[in-house]
Amino acid sequence: MPRNTEAGASSAVTGGSGASGGVGGAPEPSSPVQKVWKPELYKLQLEAPAPCPLRCQRTLPLPPAKSTAEAVEANNMAGRLYGSEYHGLMGHLEAEQLLANARDGSYFVRRSPQSDGYYTLSLRFNKRPKHYKLLYKPGVGHYLRGQDKRFDTVHDMVADGLINFHMQLHASPIIQQINQQTKNCYQQSPYMTLNGRKLRALSNELGKATAKESPPAEETEQKQEELPPPAVDPMPLVYEKPHHFKVHTFKGLNWCEFCANFLWGFTAQGVKCEACGFVAHSKCSELVPPKCVPDLKRIRGVFGTDLTTMVQLEPHHQIPFVVRRCVEEVEARGMLQEGIYRVSGFADEIEALKLALDREGEKTDMSETAYGNVNVIAGTLKLYLRLLPVPLITFQAYPSFMAAGRTAKQTEQRQLMAEAVRRLPPAHHRCLQYMLEHLKRVASHYAVNKMNEHNLATVFAPTLIATPQHMTNLTEEIFMLSSLITHCKTIFAPS
């Protein structure tokens, strides 16, 4: 087996070339490399209209004096359930007039004159009104007649609906590609890229357990001819265990581990295997082969997990432990290493450290005894940042950073960059500041390590910045990141 067959995730650092000979490895290629996750659906969700409740400005009439107790209670319950979003008794035409001058995403709740035990949710999307029969059941939540999804609030229901409308309108080519996938896509999936080495290790354990039950030599030889080479599939062909997929509501941002696309929406975005943790779109899960490995769940780890989600999982640390531990190790013994971050470590060793961090977490031994080549530590840090589904400089913030970088006047440029970093989510803001201050300290040893701000920006631009896919000329991004490193103290100073 070739040394770097497990190059999937490592190629995100080494540009797919693996590691070359020599103690320090080889310089990284300067061109950006393909990322694991596909951002298009996530960016489309960001563009979806936001829910905007239309508050009732009038005093709602009380139920007629002769109303039944049931009618009075229904009226009181509507006020409790929907608050100022409830507009009382209102017909179809009046509702459409109210929405005519509202912006997309506007919504309110009303009671139709013909209603029978339900309320009506009226909203505006794509400059057109839409009306839905709205129900509520204690302990279950809000839901629309004929639909399975349940919501804690009407606001969440509208947010989810607006995203789905927006996706239907703008994402049909991507969704069509997802629907046209075949089972052959499994080998190139993020699941295999991120977990190939772990699966191989678990497969070896399975092999030992089943070796005693192997068929006679002649039959074994015949079957081996049908097996794919180990580099293609780390799990043996004879291993079969169906996944136990169930519809799941994901907290935070999640991506499909089969097709690499974003799981959009606010609830029931996809499915998750209860045994091994495989996450996928419902449609994609139909193509996943029956090779569930429950033991994988305990070593799924942190690589490839959204940064905000990761920080929420360990609230006692504002910086993810992988970033913190790698930076501490580089600063302890790599600041004077020539070409630090430019020279790559061996891909196999980076993958071994990745596996150790996923398995052992904070307790991982990253000392010089365990990993004598500090470029392996540096490469693992770059790998972690490269595998973030949303880069440190996010898709939303990217235009603001680039506009600031194009500003000629230094004072104005730093001011605009300070405004741009304030637009980042808190987890991204803190981690970016931590990384830039670290890179500034690395650059202070340029006379020895030959890595100034520009050289470091050249290495990290494809990793830290949400660059558009297929972009090969990163001159402006490198200049902008170099300025961020150089002036990080001023840019991140409290306003």
GROMACS .gro file of C-alpha atoms in nm:
model
  495
    1MET     CA    1   0.000   0.000   0.000
    2PRO     CA    2   0.138   0.347  -0.084
    3ARG     CA    3   0.241   0.550   0.213
    4ASN     CA    4  -0.006   0.834   0.155
    5THR     CA    5  -0.323   0.651   0.060
    6GLU     CA    6  -0.494   0.833   0.346
    7ALA     CA    7  -0.432   1.167   0.180
    8GLY     CA    8  -0.790   1.288   0.171
    9ALA     CA    9  -0.795   1.516   0.471
   10SER     CA   10  -0.420   1.577   0.469
   11SER     CA   11  -0.434   1.702   0.112
   12ALA     CA   12  -0.631   1.996   0.248
   13VAL     CA   13  -0.298   2.101   0.398
   14THR     CA   14  -0.045   1.965   0.156
   15GLY     CA   15  -0.231   2.043  -0.164
   16GLY     CA   16  -0.283   1.674  -0.235
   17SER     CA   17   0.087   1.607  -0.277
   18GLY     CA   18   0.132   1.436   0.057
   19ALA     CA   19   0.471   1.479   0.221
   20SER     CA   20   0.796   1.448   0.043
   21GLY     CA   21   1.128   1.317   0.158
   22GLY     CA   22   1.350   1.493   0.404
   23VAL     CA   23   1.312   1.567   0.770
   24GLY     CA   24   1.121   1.889   0.726
   25GLY     CA   25   0.896   1.786   0.437
   26ALA     CA   26   0.838   2.004   0.132
   27PRO     CA   27   0.715   2.355   0.068
   28GLU     CA   28   0.344   2.375   0.008
   29PRO     CA   29   0.216   2.460  -0.339
   30SER     CA   30   0.108   2.822  -0.360
   31SER     CA   31  -0.223   2.757  -0.536
   32PRO     CA   32  -0.539   2.707  -0.332
   33VAL     CA   33  -0.664   2.350  -0.296
   34GLN     CA   34  -1.010   2.199  -0.295
   35LYS     CA   35  -1.192   2.223   0.037
   36VAL     CA   36  -1.392   1.938   0.186
   37TRP     CA   37  -1.724   2.119   0.237
   38LYS     CA   38  -1.936   2.291  -0.029
   39PRO     CA   39  -2.054   2.638   0.077
   40GLU     CA   40  -2.317   2.722  -0.189
   41LEU     CA   41  -2.629   2.610  -0.001
   42TYR     CA   42  -2.507   2.773   0.321
   43LYS     CA   43  -2.456   3.103   0.138
   44LEU     CA   44  -2.802   3.073  -0.018
   45GLN     CA   45  -2.955   3.025   0.327
   46LEU     CA   46  -2.785   3.343   0.442
   47GLU     CA   47  -2.959   3.528   0.156
   48ALA     CA   48  -3.308   3.404   0.246
   49PRO     CA   49  -3.545   3.674   0.378
   50ALA     CA   50  -3.566   3.695   0.756
   51PRO     CA   51  -3.896   3.660   0.942
   52CYS     CA   52  -4.060   3.997   1.016
   53PRO     CA   53  -4.372   3.979   1.233
   54LEU     CA   54  -4.641   4.236   1.154
   55ARG     CA   55  -4.768   4.356   1.491
   56CYS     CA   56  -5.136   4.426   1.528
   57GLN     CA   57  -5.188   4.801   1.566
   58ARG     CA   58  -5.559   4.790   1.648
   59THR     CA   59  -5.753   4.686   1.956
   60LEU     CA   60  -5.907   4.348   1.888
   61PRO     CA   61  -6.283   4.333   1.950
   62LEU     CA   62  -6.400   4.113   2.235
   63PRO     CA   63  -6.610   3.808   2.151
   64PRO     CA   64  -6.984   3.880   2.130
   65ALA     CA   65  -7.165   3.868   2.464
   66LYS     CA   66  -7.354   3.556   2.360
   67SER     CA   67  -7.039   3.369   2.259
   68THR     CA   68  -6.992   3.021   2.396
   69ALA     CA   69  -6.731   2.954   2.662
   70GLU     CA   70  -6.540   2.757   2.401
   71ALA     CA   71  -6.526   3.058   2.166
   72VAL     CA   72  -6.410   3.289   2.446
   73GLU     CA   73  -6.136   3.045   2.546
   74ALA     CA   74  -6.025   3.011   2.182
   75ASN     CA   75  -5.993   3.388   2.156
   76ASN     CA   76  -5.795   3.409   2.480
   77MET     CA   77  -5.569   3.122   2.372
   78ALA     CA   78  -5.489   3.298   2.043
   79GLY     CA   79  -5.370   3.602   2.237
   80ARG     CA   80  -5.151   3.385   2.460
   81LEU     CA   81  -5.008   3.180   2.172
   82TYR     CA   82  -4.941   3.450   1.915
   83GLY     CA   83  -4.924   3.778   2.110
   84SER     CA   84  -4.915   4.094   1.902
   85GLU     CA   85  -4.872   3.888   1.582
   86TYR     CA   86  -5.238   3.788   1.612
   87HIS     CA   87  -5.474   4.014   1.416
   88GLY     CA   88  -5.804   3.855   1.515
   89LEU     CA   89  -6.082   3.781   1.270
   90MET     CA   90  -5.968   3.876   0.919
   91GLY     CA   91  -6.066   3.764   0.571
   92HIS     CA   92  -5.846   3.659   0.281
   93LEU     CA   93  -5.859   3.988   0.087
   94GLU     CA   94  -5.793   4.207   0.390
   95ALA     CA   95  -5.490   3.990   0.475
   96GLU     CA   96  -5.349   4.031   0.125
   97GLN     CA   97  -5.397   4.408   0.142
   98LEU     CA   98  -5.202   4.415   0.468
   99LEU     CA   99  -4.915   4.221   0.307
  100ALA     CA  100  -4.919   4.419  -0.021
  101ASN     CA  101  -4.676   4.687   0.098
  102ALA     CA  102  -4.478   4.471   0.342
  103ARG     CA  103  -4.132   4.333   0.271
  104ASP     CA  104  -4.060   3.968   0.197
  105GLY     CA  105  -4.060   3.764   0.517
  106SER     CA  106  -4.344   3.960   0.677
  107TYR     CA  107  -4.605   3.746   0.849
  108PHE     CA  108  -4.894   3.748   1.095
  109VAL     CA  109  -5.160   3.514   1.235
  110ARG     CA  110  -5.533   3.564   1.186
  111ARG     CA  111  -5.859   3.379   1.228
  112SER     CA  112  -6.040   3.317   0.902
  113PRO     CA  113  -6.418   3.366   0.904
  114GLN     CA  114  -6.453   3.010   0.767
  115SER     CA  115  -6.203   2.850   1.007
  116ASP     CA  116  -6.290   2.531   1.186
  117GLY     CA  117  -6.055   2.479   1.478
  118TYR     CA  118  -5.749   2.636   1.316
  119TYR     CA  119  -5.584   2.974   1.264
  120THR     CA  120  -5.426   3.106   0.944
  121LEU     CA  121  -5.062   3.199   0.898
  122SER     CA  122  -5.029   3.464   0.628
  123LEU     CA  123  -4.686   3.560   0.497
  124ARG     CA  124  -4.516   3.725   0.201
  125PHE     CA  125  -4.245   3.566  -0.012
  126ASN     CA  126  -4.115   3.661  -0.356
  127LYS     CA  127  -4.359   3.957  -0.350
  128ARG     CA  128  -4.657   3.725  -0.321
  129PRO     CA  129  -4.885   3.635  -0.027
  130LYS     CA  130  -4.914   3.278   0.102
  131HIS     CA  131  -5.168   3.138   0.349
  132TYR     CA  132  -5.146   2.822   0.562
  133LYS     CA  133  -5.372   2.650   0.813
  134LEU     CA  134  -5.195   2.680   1.148
  135LEU     CA  135  -5.250   2.452   1.446
  136TYR     CA  136  -5.108   2.409   1.795
  137LYS     CA  137  -5.103   2.114   2.034
  138PRO     CA  138  -4.966   2.141   2.389
  139GLY     CA  139  -4.649   1.938   2.428
  140VAL     CA  140  -4.615   1.909   2.049
  141GLY     CA  141  -4.585   2.269   1.930
  142HIS     CA  142  -4.695   2.470   1.629
  143TYR     CA  143  -4.747   2.295   1.297
  144LEU     CA  144  -4.918   2.333   0.962
  145ARG     CA  145  -5.202   2.108   0.861
  146GLY     CA  146  -5.074   1.818   0.653
  147GLN     CA  147  -4.706   1.865   0.749
  148ASP     CA  148  -4.489   1.669   0.993
  149LYS     CA  149  -4.255   1.941   1.119
  150ARG     CA  150  -4.318   2.082   1.466
  151PHE     CA  151  -4.192   2.417   1.599
  152ASP     CA  152  -4.161   2.583   1.940
  153THR     CA  153  -4.256   2.923   1.796
  154VAL     CA  154  -4.430   3.060   1.489
  155HIS     CA  155  -4.118   3.270   1.427
  156ASP     CA  156  -3.909   2.951   1.389
  157MET     CA  157  -4.173   2.802   1.161
  158VAL     CA  158  -4.168   3.107   0.934
  159ALA     CA  159  -3.785   3.116   0.932
  160ASP     CA  160  -3.774   2.751   0.827
  161GLY     CA  161  -4.041   2.805   0.562
  162LEU     CA  162  -3.870   3.110   0.413
  163ILE     CA  163  -3.544   2.918   0.381
  164ASN     CA  164  -3.718   2.628   0.207
  165PHE     CA  165  -3.902   2.864  -0.031
  166HIS     CA  166  -3.572   3.039  -0.107
  167MET     CA  167  -3.397   2.708  -0.173
  168GLN     CA  168  -3.675   2.588  -0.403
  169LEU     CA  169  -3.643   2.912  -0.598
  170HIS     CA  170  -3.263   2.939  -0.620
  171ALA     CA  171  -3.101   2.605  -0.536
  172SER     CA  172  -3.272   2.371  -0.780
  173PRO     CA  173  -2.951   2.298  -0.984
  174ILE     CA  174  -2.762   2.195  -0.668
  175ILE     CA  175  -3.054   1.994  -0.534
  176GLN     CA  176  -3.083   1.824  -0.872
  177GLN     CA  177  -2.714   1.727  -0.851
  178ILE     CA  178  -2.773   1.584  -0.504
  179ASN     CA  179  -3.067   1.380  -0.635
  180GLN     CA  180  -2.858   1.247  -0.926
  181GLN     CA  181  -2.577   1.107  -0.711
  182THR     CA  182  -2.495   0.738  -0.712
  183LYS     CA  183  -2.349   0.501  -0.455
  184ASN     CA  184  -2.009   0.549  -0.620
  185CYS     CA  185  -1.989   0.896  -0.459
  186TYR     CA  186  -1.936   0.733  -0.118
  187GLN     CA  187  -1.562   0.680  -0.161
  188GLN     CA  188  -1.503   1.052  -0.227
  189SER     CA  189  -1.741   1.167   0.048
  190PRO     CA  190  -1.636   1.385   0.344
  191TYR     CA  191  -1.720   1.087   0.566
  192MET     CA  192  -1.443   0.883   0.405
  193THR     CA  193  -1.206   1.182   0.386
  194LEU     CA  194  -1.238   1.260   0.756
  195ASN     CA  195  -1.268   0.907   0.893
  196GLY     CA  196  -1.069   0.684   0.656
  197ARG     CA  197  -0.780   0.624   0.896
  198LYS     CA  198  -1.017   0.557   1.186
  199LEU     CA  199  -1.218   0.314   0.976
  200ARG     CA  200  -0.899   0.135   0.874
  201ALA     CA  201  -0.795   0.096   1.238
  202LEU     CA  202  -1.138  -0.036   1.333
  203SER     CA  203  -1.136  -0.260   1.025
  204ASN     CA  204  -0.809  -0.419   1.141
  205GLU     CA  205  -0.979  -0.507   1.470
  206LEU     CA  206  -1.271  -0.656   1.278
  207GLY     CA  207  -1.028  -0.852   1.061
  208LYS     CA  208  -0.866  -1.010   1.365
  209ALA     CA  209  -1.206  -1.103   1.505
  210THR     CA  210  -1.322  -1.269   1.182
  211ALA     CA  211  -0.990  -1.434   1.084
  212LYS     CA  212  -1.082  -1.749   1.275
  213GLU     CA  213  -1.399  -1.786   1.068
  214SER     CA  214  -1.234  -1.744   0.725
  215PRO     CA  215  -1.327  -1.996   0.450
  216PRO     CA  216  -1.085  -2.258   0.308
  217ALA     CA  217  -0.773  -2.126   0.133
  218GLU     CA  218  -0.897  -2.193  -0.221
  219GLU     CA  219  -1.225  -2.008  -0.160
  220THR     CA  220  -1.046  -1.718   0.012
  221GLU     CA  221  -0.814  -1.673  -0.282
  222GLN     CA  222  -1.109  -1.657  -0.521
  223LYS     CA  223  -1.290  -1.394  -0.312
  224GLN     CA  224  -0.981  -1.178  -0.274
  225GLU     CA  225  -0.978  -1.124  -0.649
  226GLU     CA  226  -1.317  -0.954  -0.617
  227LEU     CA  227  -1.212  -0.717  -0.337
  228PRO     CA  228  -1.120  -0.355  -0.416
  229PRO     CA  229  -0.768  -0.247  -0.320
  230PRO     CA  230  -0.738  -0.136   0.046
  231ALA     CA  231  -0.678   0.227  -0.058
  232VAL     CA  232  -1.028   0.246  -0.209
  233ASP     CA  233  -1.228   0.120   0.089
  234PRO     CA  234  -1.076   0.083   0.437
  235MET     CA  235  -1.363  -0.142   0.545
  236PRO     CA  236  -1.363  -0.505   0.426
  237LEU     CA  237  -1.623  -0.590   0.164
  238VAL     CA  238  -1.763  -0.872   0.377
  239TYR     CA  239  -1.853  -0.631   0.659
  240GLU     CA  240  -2.220  -0.535   0.658
  241LYS     CA  241  -2.421  -0.353   0.921
  242PRO     CA  242  -2.716  -0.130   0.826
  243HIS     CA  243  -2.716   0.230   0.948
  244HIS     CA  244  -2.998   0.335   1.179
  245PHE     CA  245  -3.089   0.672   1.025
  246LYS     CA  246  -3.351   0.889   1.196
  247VAL     CA  247  -3.476   1.237   1.111
  248HIS     CA  248  -3.281   1.481   1.326
  249THR     CA  249  -3.301   1.848   1.420
  250PHE     CA  250  -2.944   1.975   1.430
  251LYS     CA  251  -2.831   2.257   1.655
  252GLY     CA  252  -2.579   2.488   1.494
  253LEU     CA  253  -2.450   2.442   1.139
  254ASN     CA  254  -2.410   2.097   0.987
  255TRP     CA  255  -2.307   1.955   0.650
  256CYS     CA  256  -2.398   1.628   0.478
  257GLU     CA  257  -2.115   1.377   0.513
  258PHE     CA  258  -2.212   1.209   0.186
  259CYS     CA  259  -2.249   1.497  -0.063
  260ALA     CA  260  -2.063   1.771   0.135
  261ASN     CA  261  -2.352   2.017   0.095
  262PHE     CA  262  -2.510   2.218   0.376
  263LEU     CA  263  -2.811   2.085   0.571
  264TRP     CA  264  -3.044   2.381   0.535
  265GLY     CA  265  -3.342   2.483   0.746
  266PHE     CA  266  -3.418   2.522   1.116
  267THR     CA  267  -3.561   2.183   1.199
  268ALA     CA  268  -3.550   1.825   1.066
  269GLN     CA  269  -3.270   1.932   0.829
  270GLY     CA  270  -3.152   1.576   0.767
  271VAL     CA  271  -3.094   1.236   0.923
  272LYS     CA  272  -2.837   1.097   1.165
  273CYS     CA  273  -2.737   0.737   1.229
  274GLU     CA  274  -2.807   0.667   1.595
  275ALA     CA  275  -2.532   0.405   1.605
  276CYS     CA  276  -2.228   0.571   1.440
  277GLY     CA  277  -2.333   0.936   1.402
  278PHE     CA  278  -2.328   0.954   1.017
  279VAL     CA  279  -2.502   1.281   0.917
  280ALA     CA  280  -2.671   1.320   0.579
  281HIS     CA  281  -2.958   1.459   0.376
  282SER     CA  282  -3.246   1.214   0.380
  283LYS     CA  283  -3.200   1.152   0.006
  284CYS     CA  284  -2.824   1.099   0.044
  285SER     CA  285  -2.873   0.848   0.325
  286GLU     CA  286  -3.039   0.612   0.075
  287LEU     CA  287  -2.703   0.580  -0.104
  288VAL     CA  288  -2.487   0.514   0.203
  289PRO     CA  289  -2.366   0.151   0.200
  290PRO     CA  290  -2.458  -0.069   0.499
  291LYS     CA  291  -2.124  -0.034   0.673
  292CYS     CA  292  -2.218   0.122   1.004
  293VAL     CA  293  -1.932   0.117   1.257
  294PRO     CA  294  -2.076   0.205   1.600
  295ASP     CA  295  -1.727   0.231   1.755
  296LEU     CA  296  -1.661   0.529   1.526
  297LYS     CA  297  -1.904   0.741   1.728
  298ARG     CA  298  -1.669   0.763   2.026
  299ILE     CA  299  -1.381   0.897   1.812
  300ARG     CA  300  -1.571   1.127   1.572
  301GLY     CA  301  -1.376   1.419   1.715
  302VAL     CA  302  -1.368   1.786   1.622
  303PHE     CA  303  -1.214   1.811   1.276
  304GLY     CA  304  -1.474   1.928   1.027
  305THR     CA  305  -1.710   2.062   1.296
  306ASP     CA  306  -1.846   2.417   1.273
  307LEU     CA  307  -1.645   2.654   1.497
  308THR     CA  308  -1.942   2.807   1.680
  309THR     CA  309  -2.082   2.460   1.749
  310MET     CA  310  -1.742   2.345   1.874
  311VAL     CA  311  -1.705   2.637   2.116
  312GLN     CA  312  -2.056   2.575   2.250
  313LEU     CA  313  -1.954   2.217   2.328
  314GLU     CA  314  -1.663   2.336   2.545
  315PRO     CA  315  -1.787   2.664   2.701
  316HIS     CA  316  -1.498   2.676   2.948
  317HIS     CA  317  -1.262   2.755   2.655
  318GLN     CA  318  -1.316   3.042   2.412
  319ILE     CA  319  -1.057   2.898   2.170
  320PRO     CA  320  -1.094   2.539   2.038
  321PHE     CA  321  -0.845   2.313   2.212
  322VAL     CA  322  -0.690   2.199   1.881
  323VAL     CA  323  -0.599   2.558   1.791
  324ARG     CA  324  -0.478   2.639   2.141
  325ARG     CA  325  -0.266   2.325   2.184
  326CYS     CA  326  -0.106   2.352   1.838
  327VAL     CA  327  -0.024   2.722   1.882
  328GLU     CA  328   0.128   2.659   2.224
  329GLU     CA  329   0.346   2.380   2.083
  330VAL     CA  330   0.461   2.587   1.782
  331GLU     CA  331   0.546   2.881   2.007
  332ALA     CA  332   0.738   2.653   2.242
  333ARG     CA  333   0.963   2.495   1.979
  334GLY     CA  334   0.887   2.617   1.628
  335MET     CA  335   0.933   2.993   1.625
  336LEU     CA  336   1.291   2.964   1.496
  337GLN     CA  337   1.215   2.681   1.253
  338GLU     CA  338   1.293   2.798   0.900
  339GLY     CA  339   0.979   2.791   0.685
  340ILE     CA  340   0.741   2.722   0.974
  341TYR     CA  341   0.387   2.684   0.830
  342ARG     CA  342   0.528   2.696   0.474
  343VAL     CA  343   0.705   2.361   0.499
  344SER     CA  344   0.464   2.071   0.536
  345GLY     CA  345   0.501   1.777   0.771
  346PHE     CA  346   0.450   1.418   0.659
  347ALA     CA  347   0.085   1.358   0.569
  348ASP     CA  348   0.080   1.026   0.756
  349GLU     CA  349   0.204   1.189   1.077
  350ILE     CA  350  -0.046   1.474   1.045
  351GLU     CA  351  -0.325   1.217   1.007
  352ALA     CA  352  -0.193   1.027   1.310
  353LEU     CA  353  -0.202   1.343   1.521
  354LYS     CA  354  -0.550   1.428   1.391
  355LEU     CA  355  -0.669   1.083   1.498
  356ALA     CA  356  -0.506   1.125   1.840
  357LEU     CA  357  -0.673   1.465   1.892
  358ASP     CA  358  -1.010   1.324   1.790
  359ARG     CA  359  -0.968   1.023   2.018
  360GLU     CA  360  -0.797   1.176   2.324
  361GLY     CA  361  -0.888   1.546   2.303
  362GLU     CA  362  -0.706   1.776   2.544
  363LYS     CA  363  -0.501   1.488   2.684
  364THR     CA  364  -0.320   1.423   2.354
  365ASP     CA  365   0.058   1.402   2.392
  366MET     CA  366   0.197   1.662   2.146
  367SER     CA  367   0.541   1.683   2.301
  368GLU     CA  368   0.867   1.670   2.107
  369THR     CA  369   0.904   1.309   2.216
  370ALA     CA  370   0.575   1.215   2.047
  371TYR     CA  371   0.606   1.445   1.742
  372GLY     CA  372   0.965   1.551   1.691
  373ASN     CA  373   0.892   1.737   1.366
  374VAL     CA  374   0.717   2.060   1.464
  375ASN     CA  375   0.596   2.098   1.104
  376VAL     CA  376   0.354   1.813   1.181
  377ILE     CA  377   0.201   2.028   1.457
  378ALA     CA  378   0.184   2.329   1.224
  379GLY     CA  379   0.031   2.115   0.948
  380THR     CA  380  -0.233   1.977   1.184
  381LEU     CA  381  -0.335   2.330   1.284
  382LYS     CA  382  -0.373   2.426   0.918
  383LEU     CA  383  -0.571   2.107   0.856
  384TYR     CA  384  -0.813   2.190   1.139
  385LEU     CA  385  -0.868   2.542   1.005
  386ARG     CA  386  -0.899   2.418   0.647
  387LEU     CA  387  -1.170   2.167   0.744
  388LEU     CA  388  -1.391   2.428   0.913
  389PRO     CA  389  -1.718   2.436   0.714
  390VAL     CA  390  -1.730   2.815   0.764
  391PRO     CA  391  -1.380   2.972   0.754
  392LEU     CA  392  -1.260   3.210   1.024
  393ILE     CA  393  -1.326   3.504   0.790
  394THR     CA  394  -1.682   3.408   0.706
  395PHE     CA  395  -1.870   3.425   0.378
  396GLN     CA  396  -2.078   3.717   0.510
  397ALA     CA  397  -1.777   3.914   0.633
  398TYR     CA  398  -1.551   3.846   0.334
  399PRO     CA  399  -1.669   4.146   0.121
  400SER     CA  400  -1.613   4.388   0.411
  401PHE     CA  401  -1.258   4.263   0.468
  402MET     CA  402  -1.176   4.285   0.099
  403ALA     CA  403  -1.317   4.638   0.071
  404ALA     CA  404  -1.103   4.740   0.369
  405GLY     CA  405  -0.793   4.584   0.211
  406ARG     CA  406  -0.843   4.787  -0.107
  407THR     CA  407  -0.844   5.115   0.085
  408ALA     CA  408  -0.524   5.310   0.012
  409LYS     CA  409  -0.502   5.519   0.331
  410GLN     CA  410  -0.353   5.319   0.617
  411THR     CA  411  -0.556   5.483   0.894
  412GLU     CA  412  -0.883   5.437   0.709
  413GLN     CA  413  -0.789   5.081   0.616
  414ARG     CA  414  -0.729   4.982   0.979
  415GLN     CA  415  -1.055   5.149   1.083
  416LEU     CA  416  -1.253   4.957   0.819
  417MET     CA  417  -1.083   4.632   0.916
  418ALA     CA  418  -1.177   4.694   1.279
  419GLU     CA  419  -1.539   4.736   1.168
  420ALA     CA  420  -1.516   4.416   0.960
  421VAL     CA  421  -1.390   4.201   1.249
  422ARG     CA  422  -1.677   4.326   1.467
  423ARG     CA  423  -1.918   4.171   1.214
  424LEU     CA  424  -1.776   3.824   1.277
  425PRO     CA  425  -1.962   3.577   1.503
  426PRO     CA  426  -1.807   3.578   1.853
  427ALA     CA  427  -1.634   3.241   1.814
  428HIS     CA  428  -1.480   3.346   1.481
  429HIS     CA  429  -1.379   3.689   1.617
  430ARG     CA  430  -1.194   3.539   1.915
  431CYS     CA  431  -1.023   3.263   1.717
  432LEU     CA  432  -0.916   3.498   1.436
  433GLN     CA  433  -0.766   3.740   1.689
  434TYR     CA  434  -0.586   3.451   1.860
  435MET     CA  435  -0.443   3.327   1.530
  436LEU     CA  436  -0.338   3.669   1.400
  437GLU     CA  437  -0.160   3.758   1.723
  438HIS     CA  438   0.020   3.423   1.704
  439LEU     CA  439   0.123   3.483   1.341
  440LYS     CA  440   0.246   3.830   1.436
  441ARG     CA  441   0.474   3.671   1.696
  442VAL     CA  442   0.596   3.419   1.437
  443ALA     CA  443   0.674   3.705   1.196
  444SER     CA  444   0.877   3.882   1.464
  445HIS     CA  445   1.142   3.607   1.418
  446TYR     CA  446   1.164   3.659   1.041
  447ALA     CA  447   1.543   3.699   1.049
  448VAL     CA  448   1.569   3.333   1.150
  449ASN     CA  449   1.250   3.157   1.030
  450LYS     CA  450   1.219   3.353   0.700
  451MET     CA  451   0.843   3.391   0.755
  452ASN     CA  452   0.732   3.754   0.753
  453GLU     CA  453   0.371   3.877   0.748
  454HIS     CA  454   0.342   3.846   0.370
  455ASN     CA  455   0.484   3.493   0.362
  456LEU     CA  456   0.250   3.381   0.638
  457ALA     CA  457  -0.046   3.546   0.464
  458THR     CA  458   0.044   3.359   0.145
  459VAL     CA  459   0.025   3.028   0.333
  460PHE     CA  460  -0.289   3.104   0.536
  461ALA     CA  461  -0.504   3.301   0.288
  462PRO     CA  462  -0.667   2.987   0.136
  463THR     CA  463  -0.725   2.853   0.488
  464LEU     CA  464  -0.856   3.151   0.687
  465ILE     CA  465  -1.057   3.333   0.420
  466ALA     CA  466  -1.388   3.235   0.260
  467THR     CA  467  -1.251   3.271  -0.091
  468PRO     CA  468  -1.488   3.194  -0.380
  469GLN     CA  469  -1.442   2.843  -0.518
  470HIS     CA  470  -1.208   2.797  -0.815
  471MET     CA  471  -1.035   3.131  -0.742
  472THR     CA  472  -0.665   3.090  -0.813
  473ASN     CA  473  -0.536   3.448  -0.789
  474LEU     CA  474  -0.531   3.542  -0.421
  475THR     CA  475  -0.313   3.852  -0.451
  476GLU     CA  476  -0.571   4.082  -0.291
  477GLU     CA  477  -0.659   3.830  -0.020
  478ILE     CA  478  -0.291   3.785   0.069
  479PHE     CA  479  -0.237   4.162   0.089
  480MET     CA  480  -0.546   4.201   0.309
  481LEU     CA  481  -0.442   3.919   0.544
  482SER     CA  482  -0.087   4.053   0.562
  483SER     CA  483  -0.230   4.388   0.679
  484LEU     CA  484  -0.445   4.209   0.937
  485ILE     CA  485  -0.140   4.031   1.078
  486THR     CA  486   0.074   4.346   1.076
  487HIS     CA  487  -0.184   4.567   1.249
  488CYS     CA  488  -0.375   4.308   1.454
  489LYS     CA  489  -0.309   4.483   1.784
  490THR     CA  490  -0.467   4.806   1.660
  491ILE     CA  491  -0.750   4.637   1.468
  492PHE     CA  492  -0.861   4.426   1.765
  493ALA     CA  493  -0.815   4.699   2.023
  494PRO     CA  494  -1.134   4.762   2.227
  495SER     CA  495  -1.337   5.039   2.067
   0.00000   0.00000   0.00000
